PDB file of C-alpha atoms in Angstrom:
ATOM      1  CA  UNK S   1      54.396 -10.406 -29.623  1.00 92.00           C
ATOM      2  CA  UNK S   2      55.637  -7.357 -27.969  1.00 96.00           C
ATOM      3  CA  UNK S   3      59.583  -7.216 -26.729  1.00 97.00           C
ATOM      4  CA  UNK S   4      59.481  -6.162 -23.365  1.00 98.00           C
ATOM      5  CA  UNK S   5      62.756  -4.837 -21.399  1.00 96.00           C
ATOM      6  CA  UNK S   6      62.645  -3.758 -17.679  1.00 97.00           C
ATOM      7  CA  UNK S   7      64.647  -1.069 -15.779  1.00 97.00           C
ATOM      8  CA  UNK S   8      64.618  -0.536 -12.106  1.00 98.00           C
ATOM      9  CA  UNK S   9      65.240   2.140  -9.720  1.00 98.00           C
ATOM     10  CA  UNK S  10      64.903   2.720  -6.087  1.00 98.00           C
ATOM     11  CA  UNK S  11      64.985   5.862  -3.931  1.00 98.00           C
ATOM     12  CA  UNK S  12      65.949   5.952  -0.011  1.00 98.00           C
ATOM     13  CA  UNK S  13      65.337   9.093   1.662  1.00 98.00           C
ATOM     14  CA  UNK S  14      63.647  12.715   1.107  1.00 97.00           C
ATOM     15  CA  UNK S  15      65.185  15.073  -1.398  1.00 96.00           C
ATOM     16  CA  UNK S  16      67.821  16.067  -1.570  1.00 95.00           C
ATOM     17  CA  UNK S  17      69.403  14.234   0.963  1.00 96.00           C
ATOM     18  CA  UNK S  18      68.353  10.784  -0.164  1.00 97.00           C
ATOM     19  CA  UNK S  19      70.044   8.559  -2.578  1.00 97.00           C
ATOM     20  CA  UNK S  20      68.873   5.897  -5.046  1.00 98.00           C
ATOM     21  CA  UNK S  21      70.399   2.672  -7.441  1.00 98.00           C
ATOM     22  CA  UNK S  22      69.413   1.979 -10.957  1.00 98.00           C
ATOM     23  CA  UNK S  23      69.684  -1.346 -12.789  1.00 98.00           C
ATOM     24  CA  UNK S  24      68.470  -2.853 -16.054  1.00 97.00           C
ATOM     25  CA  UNK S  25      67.190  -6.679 -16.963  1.00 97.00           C
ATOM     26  CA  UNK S  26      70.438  -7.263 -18.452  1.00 97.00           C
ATOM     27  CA  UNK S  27      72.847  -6.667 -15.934  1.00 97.00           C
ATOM     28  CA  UNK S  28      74.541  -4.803 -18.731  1.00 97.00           C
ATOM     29  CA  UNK S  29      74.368  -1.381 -15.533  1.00 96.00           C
ATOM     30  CA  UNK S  30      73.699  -0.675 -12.830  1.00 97.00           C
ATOM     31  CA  UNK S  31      74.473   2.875 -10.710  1.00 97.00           C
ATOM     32  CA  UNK S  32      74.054   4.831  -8.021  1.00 98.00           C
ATOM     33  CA  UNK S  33      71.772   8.582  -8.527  1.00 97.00           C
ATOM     34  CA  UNK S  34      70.928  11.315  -6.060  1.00 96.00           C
ATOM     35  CA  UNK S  35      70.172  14.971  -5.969  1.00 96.00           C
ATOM     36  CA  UNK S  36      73.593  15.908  -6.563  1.00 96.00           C
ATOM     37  CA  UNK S  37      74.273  13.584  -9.664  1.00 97.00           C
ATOM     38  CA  UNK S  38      71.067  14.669 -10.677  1.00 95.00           C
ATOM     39  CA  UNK S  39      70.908  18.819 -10.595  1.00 94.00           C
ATOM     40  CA  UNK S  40      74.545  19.403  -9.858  1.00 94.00           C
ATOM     41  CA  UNK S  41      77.673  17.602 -11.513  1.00 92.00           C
ATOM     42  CA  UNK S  42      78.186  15.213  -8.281  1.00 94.00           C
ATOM     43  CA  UNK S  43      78.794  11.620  -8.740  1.00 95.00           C
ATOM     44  CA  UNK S  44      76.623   8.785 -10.014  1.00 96.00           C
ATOM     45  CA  UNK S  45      74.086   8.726 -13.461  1.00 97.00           C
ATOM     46  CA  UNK S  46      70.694  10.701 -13.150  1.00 97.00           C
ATOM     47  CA  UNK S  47      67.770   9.679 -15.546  1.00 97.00           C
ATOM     48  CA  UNK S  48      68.532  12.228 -18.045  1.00 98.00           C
ATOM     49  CA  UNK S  49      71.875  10.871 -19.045  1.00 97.00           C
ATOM     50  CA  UNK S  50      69.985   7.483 -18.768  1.00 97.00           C
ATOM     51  CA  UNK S  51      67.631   8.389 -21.454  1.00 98.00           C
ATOM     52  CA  UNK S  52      70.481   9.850 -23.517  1.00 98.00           C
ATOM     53  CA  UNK S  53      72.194   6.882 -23.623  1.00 98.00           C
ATOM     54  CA  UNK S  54      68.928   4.625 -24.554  1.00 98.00           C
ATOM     55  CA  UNK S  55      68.391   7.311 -27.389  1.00 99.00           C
ATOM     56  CA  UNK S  56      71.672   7.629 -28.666  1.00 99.00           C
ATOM     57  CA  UNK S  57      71.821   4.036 -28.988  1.00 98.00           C
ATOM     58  CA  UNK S  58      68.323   3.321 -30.653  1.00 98.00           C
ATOM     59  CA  UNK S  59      69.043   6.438 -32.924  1.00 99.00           C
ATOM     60  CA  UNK S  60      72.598   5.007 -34.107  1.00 99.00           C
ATOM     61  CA  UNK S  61      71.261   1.104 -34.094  1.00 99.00           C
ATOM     62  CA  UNK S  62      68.345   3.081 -36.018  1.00 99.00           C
ATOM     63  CA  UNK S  63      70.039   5.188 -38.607  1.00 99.00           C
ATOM     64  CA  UNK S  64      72.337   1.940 -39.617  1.00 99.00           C
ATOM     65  CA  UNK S  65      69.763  -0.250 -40.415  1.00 99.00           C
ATOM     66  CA  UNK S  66      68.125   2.169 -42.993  1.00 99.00           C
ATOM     67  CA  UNK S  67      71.396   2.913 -44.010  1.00 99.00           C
ATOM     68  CA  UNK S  68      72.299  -0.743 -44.975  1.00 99.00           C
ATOM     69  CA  UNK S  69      68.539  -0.795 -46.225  1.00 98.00           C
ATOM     70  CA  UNK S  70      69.944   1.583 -49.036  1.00 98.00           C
ATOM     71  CA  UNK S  71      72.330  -0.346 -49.917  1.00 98.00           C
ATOM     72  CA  UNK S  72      75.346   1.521 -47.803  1.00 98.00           C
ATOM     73  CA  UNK S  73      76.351  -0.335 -44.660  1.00 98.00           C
ATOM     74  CA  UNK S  74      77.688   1.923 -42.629  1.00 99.00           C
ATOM     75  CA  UNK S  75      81.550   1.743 -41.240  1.00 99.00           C
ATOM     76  CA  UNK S  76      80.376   3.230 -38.286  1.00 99.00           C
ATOM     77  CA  UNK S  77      77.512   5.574 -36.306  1.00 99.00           C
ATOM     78  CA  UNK S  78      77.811   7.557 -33.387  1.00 99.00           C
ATOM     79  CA  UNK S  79      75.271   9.857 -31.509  1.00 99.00           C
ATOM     80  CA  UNK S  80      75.114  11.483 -28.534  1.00 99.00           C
ATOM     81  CA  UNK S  81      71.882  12.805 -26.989  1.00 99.00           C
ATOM     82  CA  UNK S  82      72.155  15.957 -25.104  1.00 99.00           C
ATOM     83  CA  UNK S  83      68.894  15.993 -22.993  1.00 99.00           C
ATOM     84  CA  UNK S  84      68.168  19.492 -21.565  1.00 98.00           C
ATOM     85  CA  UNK S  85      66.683  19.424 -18.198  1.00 97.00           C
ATOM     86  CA  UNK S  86      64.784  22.986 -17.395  1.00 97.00           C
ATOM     87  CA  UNK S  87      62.848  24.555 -14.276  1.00 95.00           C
ATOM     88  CA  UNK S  88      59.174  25.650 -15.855  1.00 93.00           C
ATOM     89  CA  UNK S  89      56.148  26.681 -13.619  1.00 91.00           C
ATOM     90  CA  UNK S  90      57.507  25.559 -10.460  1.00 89.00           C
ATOM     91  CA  UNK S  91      58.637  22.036 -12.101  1.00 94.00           C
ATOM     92  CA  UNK S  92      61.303  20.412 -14.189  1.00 95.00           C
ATOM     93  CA  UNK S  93      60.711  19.287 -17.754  1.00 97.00           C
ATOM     94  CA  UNK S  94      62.882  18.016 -20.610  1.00 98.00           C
ATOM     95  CA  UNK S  95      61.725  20.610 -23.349  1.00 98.00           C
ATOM     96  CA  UNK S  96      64.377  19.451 -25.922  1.00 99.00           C
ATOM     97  CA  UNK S  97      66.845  16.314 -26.905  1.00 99.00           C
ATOM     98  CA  UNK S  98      70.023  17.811 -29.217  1.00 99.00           C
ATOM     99  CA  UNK S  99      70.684  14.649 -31.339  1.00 99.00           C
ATOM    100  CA  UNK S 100      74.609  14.919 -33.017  1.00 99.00           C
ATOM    101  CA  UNK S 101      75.780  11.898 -35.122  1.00 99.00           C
ATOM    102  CA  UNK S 102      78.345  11.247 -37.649  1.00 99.00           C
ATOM    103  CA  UNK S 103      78.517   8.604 -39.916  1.00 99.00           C
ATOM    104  CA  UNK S 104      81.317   6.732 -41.376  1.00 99.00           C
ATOM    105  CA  UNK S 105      79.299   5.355 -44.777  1.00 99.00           C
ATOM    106  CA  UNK S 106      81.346   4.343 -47.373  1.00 98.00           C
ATOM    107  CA  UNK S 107      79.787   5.373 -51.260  1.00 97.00           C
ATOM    108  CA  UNK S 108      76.764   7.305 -49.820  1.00 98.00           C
ATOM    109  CA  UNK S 109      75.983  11.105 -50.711  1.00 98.00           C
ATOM    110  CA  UNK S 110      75.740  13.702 -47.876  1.00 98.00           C
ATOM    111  CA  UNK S 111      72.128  14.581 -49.146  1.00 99.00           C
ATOM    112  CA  UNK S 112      71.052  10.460 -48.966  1.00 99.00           C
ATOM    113  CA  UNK S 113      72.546  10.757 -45.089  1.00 99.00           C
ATOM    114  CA  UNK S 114      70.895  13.615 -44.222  1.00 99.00           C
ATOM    115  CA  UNK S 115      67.688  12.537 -45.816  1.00 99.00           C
ATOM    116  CA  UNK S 116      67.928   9.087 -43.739  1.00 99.00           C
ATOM    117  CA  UNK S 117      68.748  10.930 -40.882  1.00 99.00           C
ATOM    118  CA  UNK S 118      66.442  12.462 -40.633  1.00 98.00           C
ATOM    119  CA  UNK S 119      63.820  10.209 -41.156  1.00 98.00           C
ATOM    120  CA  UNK S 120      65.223   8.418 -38.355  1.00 98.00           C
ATOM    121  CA  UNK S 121      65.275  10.961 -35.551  1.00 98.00           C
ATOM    122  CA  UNK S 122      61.580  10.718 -35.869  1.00 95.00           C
ATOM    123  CA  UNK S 123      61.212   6.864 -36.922  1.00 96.00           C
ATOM    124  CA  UNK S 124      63.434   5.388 -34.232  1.00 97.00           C
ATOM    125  CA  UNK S 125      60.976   3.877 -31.269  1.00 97.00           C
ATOM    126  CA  UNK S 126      62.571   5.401 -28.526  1.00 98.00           C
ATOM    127  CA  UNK S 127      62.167   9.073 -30.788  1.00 98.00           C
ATOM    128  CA  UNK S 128      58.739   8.067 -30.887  1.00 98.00           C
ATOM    129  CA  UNK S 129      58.365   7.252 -26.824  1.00 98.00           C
ATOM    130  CA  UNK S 130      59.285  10.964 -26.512  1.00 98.00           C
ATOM    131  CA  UNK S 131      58.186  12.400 -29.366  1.00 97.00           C
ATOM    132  CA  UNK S 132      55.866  15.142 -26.847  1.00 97.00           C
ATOM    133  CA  UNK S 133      59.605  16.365 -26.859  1.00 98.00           C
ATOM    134  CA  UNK S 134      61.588  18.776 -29.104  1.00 98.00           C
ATOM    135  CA  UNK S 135      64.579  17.010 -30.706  1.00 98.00           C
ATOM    136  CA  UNK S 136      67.100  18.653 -33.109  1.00 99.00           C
ATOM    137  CA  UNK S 137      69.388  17.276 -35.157  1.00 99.00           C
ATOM    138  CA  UNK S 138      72.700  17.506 -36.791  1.00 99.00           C
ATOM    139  CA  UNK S 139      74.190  15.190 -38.766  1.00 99.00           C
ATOM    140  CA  UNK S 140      77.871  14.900 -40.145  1.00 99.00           C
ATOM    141  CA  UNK S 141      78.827  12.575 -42.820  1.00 99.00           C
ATOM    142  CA  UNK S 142      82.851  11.943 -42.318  1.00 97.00           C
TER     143      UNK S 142
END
């Protein structure tokens, strides 16, 4: 049975003047977006950070499960996600994701983390929802 998780968003207004909220199931966030937030550095989230933050996490929750699948449970994983955001024939796309982590794994070689991590950025499922999407990474065992 599939796992299914909901986000929400609503927009009031044209563009750019208009504003809009997002919210997930969870109640974990919720936020305020607009134009500004969006294509300038103006307050609230935008949905670029948004799916950032839901790669970065899957990547990271990811990475330490086939980590501790080796037989190294990791101290600690952290990833960001920069998500580029560029103006292409008279639209916007998202032509690549920068993934950075670094890894606190006790007893573990830098070529068995690199190896893993790898194998991640393209076997975690949210890598795989935007796979269509160039992703680079670099990975730093501390």
């Amino acid at each position: 049975m599939a796992i299914v998780r909901k986000g929400q968003a609503e927009w009031k207004g044209g563009v750019p003047e208009g504003s809009g909220s997002v919210s997930v199931q969870s109640g974990a966030f919720s936020g305020s977006y607009g134009f500004k937030s969006r294509m300038e550095d103006g307050p609230g989230t935008n949905p670029e950070e948004l799916i950032g933050a839901a790669h970065a996490a899957c990547f990271s929750m990811a990475l330490s499960l086939a980590l501790a699948q080796a037989g190294h449970v990791p101290t600690r994983v952290q990833t960001t996600a920069k998500v580029h955001l560029d103006k292409r024939d008279g639209g916007y796309v998202i032509p690549l994701i920068e993934l950075v982590t670094e890894g606190e794994v006790p007893g573990i070689s830098d070529e068995e983390f690199q190896k893993l991590a790898t194998a991640t950025k393209s076997g975690c499922p949210v890598s795989k929802a935007l796979s269509a999407v160039e992703m680079k990474l670099t990975a730093k065992l501390l």
